[in-house]
PDB file of C-alpha atoms in Angstrom:
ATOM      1  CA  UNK A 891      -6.638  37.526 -57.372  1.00  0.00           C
ATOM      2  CA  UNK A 892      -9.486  35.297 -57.791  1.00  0.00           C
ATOM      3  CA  UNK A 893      -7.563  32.563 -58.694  1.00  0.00           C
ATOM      4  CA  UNK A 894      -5.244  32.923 -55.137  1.00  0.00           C
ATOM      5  CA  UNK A 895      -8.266  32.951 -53.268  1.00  0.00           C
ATOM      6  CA  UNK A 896      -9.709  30.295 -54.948  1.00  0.00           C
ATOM      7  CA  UNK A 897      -6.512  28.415 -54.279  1.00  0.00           C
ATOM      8  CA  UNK A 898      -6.135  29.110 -50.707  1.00  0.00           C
ATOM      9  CA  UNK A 899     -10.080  28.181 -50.416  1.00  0.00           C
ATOM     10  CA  UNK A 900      -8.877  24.643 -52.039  1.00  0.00           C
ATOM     11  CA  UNK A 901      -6.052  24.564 -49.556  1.00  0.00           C
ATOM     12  CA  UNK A 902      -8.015  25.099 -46.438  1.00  0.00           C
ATOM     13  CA  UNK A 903     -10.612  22.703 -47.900  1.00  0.00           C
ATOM     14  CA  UNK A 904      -7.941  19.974 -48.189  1.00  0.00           C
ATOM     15  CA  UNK A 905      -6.528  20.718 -44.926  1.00  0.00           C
ATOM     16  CA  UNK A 906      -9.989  20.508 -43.389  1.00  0.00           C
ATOM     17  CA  UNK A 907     -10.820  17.421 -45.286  1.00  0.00           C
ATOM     18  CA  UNK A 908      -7.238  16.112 -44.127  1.00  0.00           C
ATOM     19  CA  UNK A 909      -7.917  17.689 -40.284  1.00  0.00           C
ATOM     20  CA  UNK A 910     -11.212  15.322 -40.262  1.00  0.00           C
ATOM     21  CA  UNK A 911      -9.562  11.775 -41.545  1.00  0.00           C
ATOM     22  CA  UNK A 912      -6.901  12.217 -38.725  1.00  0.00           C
ATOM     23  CA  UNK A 913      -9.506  13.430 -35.842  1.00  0.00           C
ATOM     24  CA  UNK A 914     -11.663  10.119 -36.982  1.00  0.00           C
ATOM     25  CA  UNK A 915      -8.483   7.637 -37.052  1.00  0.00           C
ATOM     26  CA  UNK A 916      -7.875   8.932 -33.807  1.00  0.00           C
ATOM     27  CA  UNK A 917     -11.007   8.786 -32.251  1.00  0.00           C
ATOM     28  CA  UNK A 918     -11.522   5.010 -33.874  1.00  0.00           C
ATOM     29  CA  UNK A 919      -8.365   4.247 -32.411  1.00  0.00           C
ATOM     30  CA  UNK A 920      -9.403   5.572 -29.126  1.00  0.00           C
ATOM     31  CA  UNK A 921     -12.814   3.878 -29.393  1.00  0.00           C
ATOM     32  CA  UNK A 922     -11.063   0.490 -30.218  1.00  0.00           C
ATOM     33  CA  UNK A 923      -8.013   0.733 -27.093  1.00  0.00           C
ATOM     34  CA  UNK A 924     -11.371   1.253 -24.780  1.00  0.00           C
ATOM     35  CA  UNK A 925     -13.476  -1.440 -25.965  1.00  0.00           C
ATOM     36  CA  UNK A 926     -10.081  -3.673 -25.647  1.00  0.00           C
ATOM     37  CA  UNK A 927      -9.894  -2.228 -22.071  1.00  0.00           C
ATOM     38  CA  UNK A 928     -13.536  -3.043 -21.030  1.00  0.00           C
ATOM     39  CA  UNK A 929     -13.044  -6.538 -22.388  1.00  0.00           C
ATOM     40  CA  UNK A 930     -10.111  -7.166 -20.428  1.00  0.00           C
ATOM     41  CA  UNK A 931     -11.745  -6.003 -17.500  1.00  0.00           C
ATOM     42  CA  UNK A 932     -14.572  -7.895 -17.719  1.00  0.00           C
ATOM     43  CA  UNK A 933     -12.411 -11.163 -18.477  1.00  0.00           C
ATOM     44  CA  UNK A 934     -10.211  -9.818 -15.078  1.00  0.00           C
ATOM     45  CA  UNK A 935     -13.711 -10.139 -13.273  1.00  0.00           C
ATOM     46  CA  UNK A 936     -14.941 -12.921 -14.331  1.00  0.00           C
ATOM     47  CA  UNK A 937     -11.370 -15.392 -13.440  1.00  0.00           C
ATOM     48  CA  UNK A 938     -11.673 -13.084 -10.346  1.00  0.00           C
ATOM     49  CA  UNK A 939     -14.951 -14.537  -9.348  1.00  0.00           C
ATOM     50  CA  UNK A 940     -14.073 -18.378 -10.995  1.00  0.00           C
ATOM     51  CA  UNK A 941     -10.770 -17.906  -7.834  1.00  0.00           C
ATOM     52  CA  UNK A 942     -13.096 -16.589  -5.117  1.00  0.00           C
ATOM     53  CA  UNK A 943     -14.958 -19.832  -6.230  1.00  0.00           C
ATOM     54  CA  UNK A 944     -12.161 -22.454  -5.995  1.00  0.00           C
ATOM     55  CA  UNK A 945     -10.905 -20.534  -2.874  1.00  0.00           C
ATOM     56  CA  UNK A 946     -14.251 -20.867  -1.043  1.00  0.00           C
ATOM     57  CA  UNK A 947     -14.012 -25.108  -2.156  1.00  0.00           C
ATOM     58  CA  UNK A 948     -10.414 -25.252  -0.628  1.00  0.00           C
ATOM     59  CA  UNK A 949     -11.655 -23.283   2.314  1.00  0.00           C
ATOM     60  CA  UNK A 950     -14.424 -25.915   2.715  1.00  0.00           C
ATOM     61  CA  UNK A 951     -11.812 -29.067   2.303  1.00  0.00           C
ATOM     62  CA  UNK A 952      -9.636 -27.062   4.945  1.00  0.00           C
ATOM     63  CA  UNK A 953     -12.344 -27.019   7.352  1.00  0.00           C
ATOM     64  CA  UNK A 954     -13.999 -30.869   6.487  1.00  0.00           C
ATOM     65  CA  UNK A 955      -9.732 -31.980   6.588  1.00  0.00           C
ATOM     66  CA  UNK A 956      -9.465 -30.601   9.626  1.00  0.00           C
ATOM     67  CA  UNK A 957     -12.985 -31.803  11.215  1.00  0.00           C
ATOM     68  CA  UNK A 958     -11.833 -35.278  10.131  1.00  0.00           C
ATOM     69  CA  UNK A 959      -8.349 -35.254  11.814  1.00  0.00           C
ATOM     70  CA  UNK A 960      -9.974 -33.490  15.253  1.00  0.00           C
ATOM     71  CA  UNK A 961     -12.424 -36.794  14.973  1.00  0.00           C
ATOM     72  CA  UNK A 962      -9.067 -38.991  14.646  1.00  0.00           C
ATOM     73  CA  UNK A 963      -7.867 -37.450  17.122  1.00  0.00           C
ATOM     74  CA  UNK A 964     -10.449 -37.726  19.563  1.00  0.00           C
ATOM     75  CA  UNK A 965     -10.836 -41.661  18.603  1.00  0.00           C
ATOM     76  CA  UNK A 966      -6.964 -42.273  19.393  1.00  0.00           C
ATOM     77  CA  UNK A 967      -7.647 -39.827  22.586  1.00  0.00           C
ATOM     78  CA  UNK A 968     -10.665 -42.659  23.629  1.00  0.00           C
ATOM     79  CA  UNK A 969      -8.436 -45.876  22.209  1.00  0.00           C
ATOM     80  CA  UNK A 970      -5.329 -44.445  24.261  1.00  0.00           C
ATOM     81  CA  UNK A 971      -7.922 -43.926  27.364  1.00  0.00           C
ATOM     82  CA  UNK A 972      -9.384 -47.359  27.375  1.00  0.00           C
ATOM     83  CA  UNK A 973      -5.978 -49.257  27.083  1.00  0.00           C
ATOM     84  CA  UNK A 974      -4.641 -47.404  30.477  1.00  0.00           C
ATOM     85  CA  UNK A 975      -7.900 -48.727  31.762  1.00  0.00           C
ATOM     86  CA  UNK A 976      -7.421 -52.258  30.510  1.00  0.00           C
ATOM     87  CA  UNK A 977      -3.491 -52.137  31.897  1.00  0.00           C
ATOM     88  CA  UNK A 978      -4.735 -50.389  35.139  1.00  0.00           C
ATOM     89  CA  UNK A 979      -7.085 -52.783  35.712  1.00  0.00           C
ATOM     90  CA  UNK A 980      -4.667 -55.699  34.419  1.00  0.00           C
ATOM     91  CA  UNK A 981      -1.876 -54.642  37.125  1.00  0.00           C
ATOM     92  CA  UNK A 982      -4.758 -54.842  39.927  1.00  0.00           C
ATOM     93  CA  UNK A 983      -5.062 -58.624  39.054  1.00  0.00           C
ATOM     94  CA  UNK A 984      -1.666 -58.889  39.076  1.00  0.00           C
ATOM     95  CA  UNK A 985      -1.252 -56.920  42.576  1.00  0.00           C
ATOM     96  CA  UNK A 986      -4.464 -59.219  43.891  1.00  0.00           C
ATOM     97  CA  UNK A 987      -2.819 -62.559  42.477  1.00  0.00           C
ATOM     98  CA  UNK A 988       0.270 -61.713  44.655  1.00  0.00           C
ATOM     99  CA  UNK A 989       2.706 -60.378  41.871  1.00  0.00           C
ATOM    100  CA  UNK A 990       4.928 -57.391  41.052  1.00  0.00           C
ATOM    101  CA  UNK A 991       3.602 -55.160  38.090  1.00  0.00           C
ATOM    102  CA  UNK A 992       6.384 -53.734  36.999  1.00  0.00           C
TER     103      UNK A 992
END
């Protein structure tokens, strides 16, 4: 008899020993799939902020781009103004010379 107990003592001992490797490989493979998911979502963050960046510089070129072609605009507006005055006041020479301007 004291042999069989001393065998199933053994026996639970092993399993317990056995229970305890595969509860630590577990929980170091748990620990290691975490600290692989807080890495990639601190690298996620930080090319998240590095594209708010570069979007905030196009949004800036967007707005000077746009600035400069309103100024072109306006300048062609003036140029385009000031040569109907030139011809307006062309044809009135023309009209006070005695001619057609046609």
């Amino acid at each position: 008899m004291n042999a069989t107990v001393t065998m199933v003592g053994a026996l639970l001992a092993f399993a317990g020993v056995l229970a305890t490797a595969v509860v630590a490989f577990v929980g170091k493979r748990g620990e290691l799939s975490l600290s692989g998911l807080t890495t990639l979502t601190d690298q996620l963050q930080e090319e998240r902020t590095a594209l708010k960046g570069e979007l905030q510089e196009r949004k800036q070129e967007l707005v000077e781009q746009a600035a400069m072609a309103s100024a072109a605009l306006a300048t062609e507006s003036a140029q385009r103004a000031a040569a109907e005055a030139e011809n307006a006041r062309l044809r009135a020479i023309i009209v006070r010379l005695g001619g057609d301007p046609t």
